Amino acid sequence: MVTRRCGGGVPVTAGAGGAVRFDLPEADDFTRPYWDAAAEGRLLLRRCRAEGCGAAHHYPREFCPYCWSEDVGWERATGRATLYTWSVVHRNDLPPFGGRVPYIAAVVDLAEGPRMMTEITDCAESELRIGMPLVVHFRAVGAASTASAASAVGAANTASGGVARGEAGGGARGGTAGGVPGGGGAVVAVPVFRPA
């Protein structure tokens, strides 16, 4: 069972136990390709296809935030980034984040240009440096974070070496339900970064 309330900061009641969570994204038909790709260990971004623009952006939007063109499509990112800034979170009362403190909330510059909010893993705070090279990997989160779902994300991370390569298809909406909330599964793969 997944229930939602309207507005920003959407809490999710997931699973039969009814535990409220604040870490599950609310996917829709537009963002489903992004979450499906993440479940396969691939990071997508959007790129404008208008003549004279060609800018990449993230978070996903249906239009280019630079030239306002609606001729925008999905593109597979390299999965490489550099650290722009970070903060160590020592307290977070929203479930399930309290069980993960301290964690490193960060903003990274993707190799393709856009900035992205994320989390840094597998690195001590003392080792962080502005501009340090990072690579994406994916964390399985969700009410039914079963061993099989976690190993599926792990296999995707291993297969790609934690780095997405190549190009995805055009701007098609829809896609399979995969592990996206509201799409038949309760486990989602969330992109996070670690040192390259």
mmCIF file of C-alpha atoms in Angstrom:
data_model
loop_
_atom_site.group_PDB
_atom_site.id
_atom_site.type_symbol
_atom_site.label_atom_id
_atom_site.label_comp_id
_atom_site.label_asym_id
_atom_site.label_seq_id
_atom_site.Cartn_x
_atom_site.Cartn_y
_atom_site.Cartn_z
ATOM 1 C CA MET A 1 0.000 0.000 0.000
ATOM 2 C CA VAL A 2 1.352 3.422 -0.956
ATOM 3 C CA THR A 3 -0.439 6.585 0.134
ATOM 4 C CA ARG A 4 0.528 10.170 -0.592
ATOM 5 C CA ARG A 5 -0.502 13.642 0.375
ATOM 6 C CA CYS A 6 -0.410 16.577 -2.028
ATOM 7 C CA GLY A 7 2.134 19.358 -1.823
ATOM 8 C CA GLY A 8 5.882 19.534 -1.393
ATOM 9 C CA GLY A 9 7.807 17.225 0.891
ATOM 10 C CA VAL A 10 5.473 14.344 0.240
ATOM 11 C CA PRO A 11 5.549 11.683 2.975
ATOM 12 C CA VAL A 12 4.851 8.172 1.771
ATOM 13 C CA THR A 13 3.170 5.411 3.741
ATOM 14 C CA ALA A 14 4.622 2.311 2.208
ATOM 15 C CA GLY A 15 3.953 -1.345 2.791
ATOM 16 C CA ALA A 16 1.555 -3.222 4.977
ATOM 17 C CA GLY A 17 3.257 -1.980 8.159
ATOM 18 C CA GLY A 18 2.235 1.582 7.320
ATOM 19 C CA ALA A 19 5.643 3.131 8.115
ATOM 20 C CA VAL A 20 5.861 6.734 6.911
ATOM 21 C CA ARG A 21 8.919 7.497 4.735
ATOM 22 C CA PHE A 22 10.261 10.708 3.253
ATOM 23 C CA ASP A 23 12.889 9.217 0.910
ATOM 24 C CA LEU A 24 10.712 7.777 -1.860
ATOM 25 C CA PRO A 25 10.230 9.929 -4.960
ATOM 26 C CA GLU A 26 6.800 10.481 -6.422
ATOM 27 C CA ALA A 27 7.127 9.227 -9.988
ATOM 28 C CA ASP A 28 4.708 10.082 -12.766
ATOM 29 C CA ASP A 29 4.504 9.293 -16.481
ATOM 30 C CA PHE A 30 7.032 12.045 -17.270
ATOM 31 C CA THR A 31 9.723 10.998 -14.742
ATOM 32 C CA ARG A 32 9.207 7.236 -15.072
ATOM 33 C CA PRO A 33 12.022 6.846 -17.689
ATOM 34 C CA TYR A 34 14.420 8.466 -15.201
ATOM 35 C CA TRP A 35 13.497 6.083 -12.368
ATOM 36 C CA ASP A 36 13.395 3.032 -14.652
ATOM 37 C CA ALA A 37 16.911 3.856 -15.897
ATOM 38 C CA ALA A 38 18.139 4.343 -12.316
ATOM 39 C CA ALA A 39 16.799 0.887 -11.431
ATOM 40 C CA GLU A 40 19.022 -0.432 -14.247
ATOM 41 C CA GLY A 41 22.080 1.497 -12.996
ATOM 42 C CA ARG A 42 21.883 4.334 -15.540
ATOM 43 C CA LEU A 43 21.685 8.075 -14.818
ATOM 44 C CA LEU A 44 19.585 10.137 -17.221
ATOM 45 C CA LEU A 45 19.385 13.875 -17.743
ATOM 46 C CA ARG A 46 17.478 16.064 -20.182
ATOM 47 C CA ARG A 47 19.042 17.871 -23.157
ATOM 48 C CA CYS A 48 17.522 20.573 -25.334
ATOM 49 C CA ARG A 49 17.425 19.742 -29.027
ATOM 50 C CA ALA A 50 16.534 23.254 -30.207
ATOM 51 C CA GLU A 51 18.875 24.761 -32.781
ATOM 52 C CA GLY A 52 21.433 27.014 -31.145
ATOM 53 C CA CYS A 53 20.830 25.724 -27.608
ATOM 54 C CA GLY A 54 21.665 22.096 -26.836
ATOM 55 C CA ALA A 55 21.910 22.721 -23.076
ATOM 56 C CA ALA A 56 21.630 19.811 -20.654
ATOM 57 C CA HIS A 57 19.657 20.239 -17.440
ATOM 58 C CA HIS A 58 18.783 18.410 -14.284
ATOM 59 C CA TYR A 59 16.254 18.030 -12.504
ATOM 60 C CA PRO A 60 14.057 16.706 -15.357
ATOM 61 C CA ARG A 61 11.678 19.247 -16.902
ATOM 62 C CA GLU A 62 9.428 19.112 -19.942
ATOM 63 C CA PHE A 63 11.014 22.277 -21.354
ATOM 64 C CA CYS A 64 14.494 23.761 -21.593
ATOM 65 C CA PRO A 65 15.080 26.169 -18.674
ATOM 66 C CA TYR A 66 17.531 28.144 -20.853
ATOM 67 C CA CYS A 67 15.630 28.780 -24.114
ATOM 68 C CA TRP A 68 12.141 27.520 -23.120
ATOM 69 C CA SER A 69 11.991 25.076 -26.030
ATOM 70 C CA GLU A 70 9.815 22.012 -25.547
ATOM 71 C CA ASP A 71 12.087 20.028 -27.887
ATOM 72 C CA VAL A 72 13.890 18.250 -25.053
ATOM 73 C CA GLY A 73 14.829 14.585 -24.753
ATOM 74 C CA TRP A 74 16.354 12.086 -22.360
ATOM 75 C CA GLU A 75 20.085 11.433 -22.576
ATOM 76 C CA ARG A 76 22.250 8.968 -20.718
ATOM 77 C CA ALA A 77 24.810 10.747 -18.539
ATOM 78 C CA THR A 78 28.379 9.534 -18.123
ATOM 79 C CA GLY A 79 27.825 9.213 -14.380
ATOM 80 C CA ARG A 80 30.907 11.316 -13.664
ATOM 81 C CA ALA A 81 30.837 14.477 -11.572
ATOM 82 C CA THR A 82 32.925 16.776 -9.393
ATOM 83 C CA LEU A 83 32.086 17.889 -5.881
ATOM 84 C CA TYR A 84 30.760 21.451 -5.741
ATOM 85 C CA THR A 85 29.808 21.651 -2.044
ATOM 86 C CA TRP A 86 28.645 19.476 0.853
ATOM 87 C CA SER A 87 27.256 19.458 4.359
ATOM 88 C CA VAL A 88 27.366 16.709 6.955
ATOM 89 C CA VAL A 89 23.882 16.062 8.348
ATOM 90 C CA HIS A 90 24.038 15.007 11.992
ATOM 91 C CA ARG A 91 20.320 15.163 12.715
ATOM 92 C CA ASN A 92 17.293 14.454 10.554
ATOM 93 C CA ASP A 93 14.013 13.535 12.232
ATOM 94 C CA LEU A 94 12.263 12.475 9.001
ATOM 95 C CA PRO A 95 12.070 8.684 8.594
ATOM 96 C CA PRO A 96 14.181 6.885 7.489
ATOM 97 C CA PHE A 97 16.975 9.503 7.419
ATOM 98 C CA GLY A 98 17.434 9.451 11.205
ATOM 99 C CA GLY A 99 18.829 5.935 10.947
ATOM 100 C CA ARG A 100 21.475 7.057 8.430
ATOM 101 C CA VAL A 101 22.999 10.023 10.280
ATOM 102 C CA PRO A 102 25.598 11.290 9.928
ATOM 103 C CA TYR A 103 25.446 11.429 6.134
ATOM 104 C CA ILE A 104 26.892 13.783 3.545
ATOM 105 C CA ALA A 105 24.386 15.866 1.581
ATOM 106 C CA ALA A 106 26.070 17.371 -1.469
ATOM 107 C CA VAL A 107 25.760 19.293 -4.691
ATOM 108 C CA VAL A 108 27.800 17.933 -7.598
ATOM 109 C CA ASP A 109 28.597 19.257 -11.062
ATOM 110 C CA LEU A 110 27.787 16.546 -13.606
ATOM 111 C CA ALA A 111 30.312 16.114 -16.434
ATOM 112 C CA GLU A 112 27.579 17.258 -18.835
ATOM 113 C CA GLY A 113 27.207 20.593 -16.998
ATOM 114 C CA PRO A 114 24.125 20.521 -14.751
ATOM 115 C CA ARG A 115 24.338 20.619 -10.975
ATOM 116 C CA MET A 116 22.626 17.902 -8.983
ATOM 117 C CA MET A 117 21.714 17.494 -5.319
ATOM 118 C CA THR A 118 22.752 14.091 -4.003
ATOM 119 C CA GLU A 119 24.533 12.226 -1.236
ATOM 120 C CA ILE A 120 28.201 11.257 -1.030
ATOM 121 C CA THR A 121 28.884 7.715 0.183
ATOM 122 C CA ASP A 122 31.957 5.571 0.788
ATOM 123 C CA CYS A 123 34.064 8.578 1.790
ATOM 124 C CA ALA A 124 35.010 10.115 5.130
ATOM 125 C CA GLU A 125 34.246 13.815 5.542
ATOM 126 C CA SER A 126 37.943 14.522 6.112
ATOM 127 C CA GLU A 127 38.710 13.216 2.597
ATOM 128 C CA LEU A 128 36.225 15.496 0.794
ATOM 129 C CA ARG A 129 37.648 18.260 -1.392
ATOM 130 C CA ILE A 130 35.924 20.785 -3.638
ATOM 131 C CA GLY A 131 36.397 19.608 -7.227
ATOM 132 C CA MET A 132 37.182 16.003 -6.319
ATOM 133 C CA PRO A 133 36.121 13.507 -9.016
ATOM 134 C CA LEU A 134 33.047 11.405 -8.247
ATOM 135 C CA VAL A 135 31.152 8.581 -9.889
ATOM 136 C CA VAL A 136 27.485 7.658 -9.610
ATOM 137 C CA HIS A 137 26.161 4.489 -8.061
ATOM 138 C CA PHE A 138 22.644 3.600 -6.963
ATOM 139 C CA ARG A 139 21.052 2.905 -3.590
ATOM 140 C CA ALA A 140 17.945 0.735 -3.387
ATOM 141 C CA VAL A 141 15.337 2.355 -1.154
ATOM 142 C CA GLY A 142 11.744 1.438 -0.494
ATOM 143 C CA ALA A 143 9.291 -0.358 1.669
ATOM 144 C CA ALA A 144 10.128 -3.705 0.155
ATOM 145 C CA SER A 145 13.931 -3.307 0.045
ATOM 146 C CA THR A 146 14.246 -7.032 -0.325
ATOM 147 C CA ALA A 147 17.512 -8.825 -0.870
ATOM 148 C CA SER A 148 16.531 -9.564 -4.468
ATOM 149 C CA ALA A 149 15.752 -5.904 -5.226
ATOM 150 C CA ALA A 150 18.949 -4.734 -3.575
ATOM 151 C CA SER A 151 20.950 -7.328 -5.491
ATOM 152 C CA ALA A 152 19.312 -6.234 -8.759
ATOM 153 C CA VAL A 153 20.542 -2.676 -8.149
ATOM 154 C CA GLY A 154 23.907 -4.086 -7.052
ATOM 155 C CA ALA A 155 24.159 -6.072 -10.263
ATOM 156 C CA ALA A 156 23.335 -2.948 -12.281
ATOM 157 C CA ASN A 157 26.029 -1.012 -10.372
ATOM 158 C CA THR A 158 28.571 -3.775 -11.008
ATOM 159 C CA ALA A 159 27.641 -4.149 -14.676
ATOM 160 C CA SER A 160 28.141 -0.443 -15.332
ATOM 161 C CA GLY A 161 31.093 -0.114 -12.967
ATOM 162 C CA GLY A 162 28.962 2.499 -11.232
ATOM 163 C CA VAL A 163 29.175 4.652 -14.329
ATOM 164 C CA ALA A 164 26.514 5.081 -16.976
ATOM 165 C CA ARG A 165 27.789 5.120 -20.556
ATOM 166 C CA GLY A 166 26.267 5.708 -23.976
ATOM 167 C CA GLU A 167 23.016 7.350 -24.939
ATOM 168 C CA ALA A 168 19.402 6.689 -24.101
ATOM 169 C CA GLY A 169 16.505 6.949 -26.505
ATOM 170 C CA GLY A 170 14.526 10.069 -27.320
ATOM 171 C CA GLY A 171 11.982 11.857 -25.206
ATOM 172 C CA ALA A 172 9.512 9.016 -24.882
ATOM 173 C CA ARG A 173 7.288 9.119 -21.852
ATOM 174 C CA GLY A 174 5.937 6.133 -20.091
ATOM 175 C CA GLY A 175 8.034 3.016 -19.875
ATOM 176 C CA THR A 176 7.761 0.053 -17.615
ATOM 177 C CA ALA A 177 6.551 0.274 -14.075
ATOM 178 C CA GLY A 178 9.825 -1.173 -12.775
ATOM 179 C CA GLY A 179 10.512 -0.335 -9.165
ATOM 180 C CA VAL A 180 8.891 3.084 -9.201
ATOM 181 C CA PRO A 181 6.304 3.995 -6.574
ATOM 182 C CA GLY A 182 2.884 4.026 -8.101
ATOM 183 C CA GLY A 183 4.183 1.726 -10.823
ATOM 184 C CA GLY A 184 3.693 -1.675 -9.279
ATOM 185 C CA GLY A 185 6.925 -1.915 -7.261
ATOM 186 C CA ALA A 186 7.979 -0.416 -3.965
ATOM 187 C CA VAL A 187 11.758 -0.349 -4.434
ATOM 188 C CA VAL A 188 13.471 2.582 -6.139
ATOM 189 C CA ALA A 189 17.116 3.081 -7.077
ATOM 190 C CA VAL A 190 18.336 6.536 -6.072
ATOM 191 C CA PRO A 191 21.539 7.980 -7.598
ATOM 192 C CA VAL A 192 24.251 8.800 -5.050
ATOM 193 C CA PHE A 193 27.956 9.491 -5.631
ATOM 194 C CA ARG A 194 31.278 8.208 -4.290
ATOM 195 C CA PRO A 195 34.924 9.027 -5.050
ATOM 196 C CA ALA A 196 35.996 7.986 -8.542
#
